XYZ file of C-alpha atoms in Angstrom:
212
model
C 116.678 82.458 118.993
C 118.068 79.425 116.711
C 117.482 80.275 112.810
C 116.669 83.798 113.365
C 119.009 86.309 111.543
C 119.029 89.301 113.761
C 120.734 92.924 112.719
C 119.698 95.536 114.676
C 120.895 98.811 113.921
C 120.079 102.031 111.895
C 119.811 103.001 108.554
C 120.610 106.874 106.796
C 117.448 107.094 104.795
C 118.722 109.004 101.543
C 114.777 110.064 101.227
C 114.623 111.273 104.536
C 118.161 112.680 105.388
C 117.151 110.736 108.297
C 117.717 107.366 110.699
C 115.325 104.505 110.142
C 115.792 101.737 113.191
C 115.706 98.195 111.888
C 115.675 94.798 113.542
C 116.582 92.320 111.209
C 118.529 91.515 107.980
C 115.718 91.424 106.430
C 113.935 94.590 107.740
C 117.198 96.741 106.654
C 116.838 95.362 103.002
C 113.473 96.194 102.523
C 114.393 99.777 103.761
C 117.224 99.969 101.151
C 114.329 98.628 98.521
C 111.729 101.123 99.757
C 114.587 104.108 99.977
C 115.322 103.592 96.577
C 112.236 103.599 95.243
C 111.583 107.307 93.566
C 108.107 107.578 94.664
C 108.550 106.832 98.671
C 108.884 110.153 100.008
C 108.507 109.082 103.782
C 110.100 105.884 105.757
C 109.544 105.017 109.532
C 110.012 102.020 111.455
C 107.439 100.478 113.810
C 105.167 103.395 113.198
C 101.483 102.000 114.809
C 100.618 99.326 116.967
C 97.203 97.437 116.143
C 95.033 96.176 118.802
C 91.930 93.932 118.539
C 89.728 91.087 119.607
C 90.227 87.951 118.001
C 86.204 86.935 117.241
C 87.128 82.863 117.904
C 89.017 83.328 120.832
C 88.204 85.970 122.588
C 91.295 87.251 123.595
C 93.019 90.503 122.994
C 95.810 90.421 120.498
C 98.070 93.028 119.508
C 100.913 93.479 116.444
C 103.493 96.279 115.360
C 104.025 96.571 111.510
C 107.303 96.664 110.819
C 107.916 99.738 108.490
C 105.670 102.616 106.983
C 106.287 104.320 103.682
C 104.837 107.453 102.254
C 103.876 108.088 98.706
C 104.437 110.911 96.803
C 101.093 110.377 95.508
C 99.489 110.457 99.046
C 99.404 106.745 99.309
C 100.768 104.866 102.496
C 102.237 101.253 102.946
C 102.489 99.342 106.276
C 104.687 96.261 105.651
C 106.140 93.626 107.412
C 109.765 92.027 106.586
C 109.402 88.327 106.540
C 112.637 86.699 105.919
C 111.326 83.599 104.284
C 109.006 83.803 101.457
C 106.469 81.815 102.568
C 102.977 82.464 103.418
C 102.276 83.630 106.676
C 100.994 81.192 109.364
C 99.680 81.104 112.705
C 99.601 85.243 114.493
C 101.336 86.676 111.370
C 98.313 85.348 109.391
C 95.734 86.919 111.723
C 97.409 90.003 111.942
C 97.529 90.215 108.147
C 94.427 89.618 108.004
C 93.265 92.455 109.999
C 96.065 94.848 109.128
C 94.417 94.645 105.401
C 91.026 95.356 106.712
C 92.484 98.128 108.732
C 94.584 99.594 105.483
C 91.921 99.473 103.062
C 89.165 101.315 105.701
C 92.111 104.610 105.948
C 93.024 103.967 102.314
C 96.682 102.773 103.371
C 98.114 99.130 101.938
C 99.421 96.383 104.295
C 102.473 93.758 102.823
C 104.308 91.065 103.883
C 107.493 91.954 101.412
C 109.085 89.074 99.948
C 112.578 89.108 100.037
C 114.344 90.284 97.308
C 116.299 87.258 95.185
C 119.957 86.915 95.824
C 121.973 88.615 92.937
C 118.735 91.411 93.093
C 119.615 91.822 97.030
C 123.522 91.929 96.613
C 123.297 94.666 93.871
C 120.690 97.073 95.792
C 123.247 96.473 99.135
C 126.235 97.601 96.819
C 124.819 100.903 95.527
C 123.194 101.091 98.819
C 127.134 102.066 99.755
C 126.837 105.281 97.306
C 123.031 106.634 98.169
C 124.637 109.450 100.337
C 124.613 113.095 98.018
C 127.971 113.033 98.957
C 128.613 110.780 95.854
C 126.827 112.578 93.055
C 128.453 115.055 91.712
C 132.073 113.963 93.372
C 135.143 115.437 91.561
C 132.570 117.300 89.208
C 131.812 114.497 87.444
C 128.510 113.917 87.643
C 127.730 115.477 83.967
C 130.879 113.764 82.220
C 129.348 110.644 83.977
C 125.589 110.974 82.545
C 126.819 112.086 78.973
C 129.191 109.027 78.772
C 126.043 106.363 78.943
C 123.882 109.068 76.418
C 123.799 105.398 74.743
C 123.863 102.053 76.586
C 127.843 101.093 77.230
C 129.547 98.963 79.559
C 130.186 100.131 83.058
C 133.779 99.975 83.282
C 133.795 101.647 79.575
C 131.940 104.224 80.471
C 133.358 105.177 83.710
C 136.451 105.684 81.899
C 135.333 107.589 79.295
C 133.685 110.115 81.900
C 137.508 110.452 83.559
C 139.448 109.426 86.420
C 137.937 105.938 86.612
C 138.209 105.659 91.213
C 136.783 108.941 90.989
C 133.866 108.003 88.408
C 132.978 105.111 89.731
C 130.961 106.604 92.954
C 129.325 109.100 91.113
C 128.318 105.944 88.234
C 127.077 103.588 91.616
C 125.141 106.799 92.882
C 123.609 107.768 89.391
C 122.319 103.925 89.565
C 120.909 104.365 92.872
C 118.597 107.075 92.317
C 117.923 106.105 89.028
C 119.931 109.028 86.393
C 121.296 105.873 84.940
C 119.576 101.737 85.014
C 121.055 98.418 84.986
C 119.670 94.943 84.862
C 119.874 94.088 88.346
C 119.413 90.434 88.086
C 122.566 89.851 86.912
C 125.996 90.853 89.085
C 126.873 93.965 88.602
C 130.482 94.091 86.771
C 133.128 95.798 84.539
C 130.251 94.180 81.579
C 127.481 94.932 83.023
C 125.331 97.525 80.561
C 124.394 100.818 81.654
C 121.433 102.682 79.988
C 120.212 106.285 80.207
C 117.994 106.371 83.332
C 114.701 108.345 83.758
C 116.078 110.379 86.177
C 114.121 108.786 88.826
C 113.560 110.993 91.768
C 113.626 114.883 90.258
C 110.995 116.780 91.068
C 109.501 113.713 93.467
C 112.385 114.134 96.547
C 115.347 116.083 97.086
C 118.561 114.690 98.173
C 119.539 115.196 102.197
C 122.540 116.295 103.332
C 123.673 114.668 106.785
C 123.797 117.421 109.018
């Protein structure tokens, strides 16, 4: 349809070790928000469908939820991907409605997540690129890499410091994934940008898949 930004395809979960589907642009970068987050422990895609009787109309409506995420504290989300930021009108405001009536009554939470702002978005799509465990400790750098940003240092700066700077580099990008190391995201990420110690987002909470 006209205006609609369709991207169907999958996405390697680097909580799950899994697929996720997704439909949209926007639907894939609210998985790469949610799979970075160090407390989601579970991601699906179109995981219930809710079906009720509008009380003005009469008539029987029905809507899918876009995603489902797990916490590791026991809590659940069901969200939908909007890819505008504005408030929900017509259907997607009566199925809101009820999906938060629904939540609350299993102790889940229902979202409409707003898209993430540009630089934010371009940033989380870039380290996106290193999630895979693949990346973490490659060359054996993965220590070298954490003890070179023991104090907050420029990215390029430090990757060199920690060695071979093409080989530091993935294991830097995947240390800011998950969260070993933090960045201000709201600016482009560069050669400038500041890296801090992290706090090691994700031990203990998930453990890194292997694609089999």
């Amino acid at each position: 349809m006209p205006g609609r930004r369709w991207g169907p395809g999958w996405w390697w979960s680097a909580t799950t070790g899994r697929h996720v589907m997704h439909g949209s642009q926007a639907m894939c970068m609210q998985l790469m928000v949610l799979d970075r987050d160090p407390h989601v422990v579970g991601l699906s895609a179109r995981p219930v469908r809710l079906i009720w009787r509008d009380p003005d109309s009469g008539r029987v409506l029905t809507w899918v939820p876009q995603l489902f995420a797990r916490y590791a504290d026991g809590g659940a989300l069901l969200a939908d991907c909007p890819a505008m930021t504005s408030p929900a009108v017509g259907r997607a405001e009566r199925a809101a409605a009820v999906l938060e009536a629904a939540c609350a009554a299993v102790g889940f939470t229902y979202r409409r997540l707003v898209p993430p702002e540009k630089v934010v978005a371009a940033n989380v799509r870039w380290l996106a690129g290193y999630r895979h465990p693949r990346h973490r400790d490659a060359g054996g750098l993965q220590q070298a890499v954490l003890e070179a940003f023991t104090e907050p240092r420029p990215l390029m700066a430090g990757a060199a410091a920690a060695g071979e700077v093409l080989t530091a580099l993935p294991v830097l990008y995947h240390a800011l994934w998950n969260g070993r190391l933090t960045a201000d995201l709201t600016r482009p990420l560069g050669e400038h940008t500041l890296v801090t110690p992290g706090p090691a987002a994700g031990d203990g909470k998930r453990q890194e898949q292997q694609e089999s």
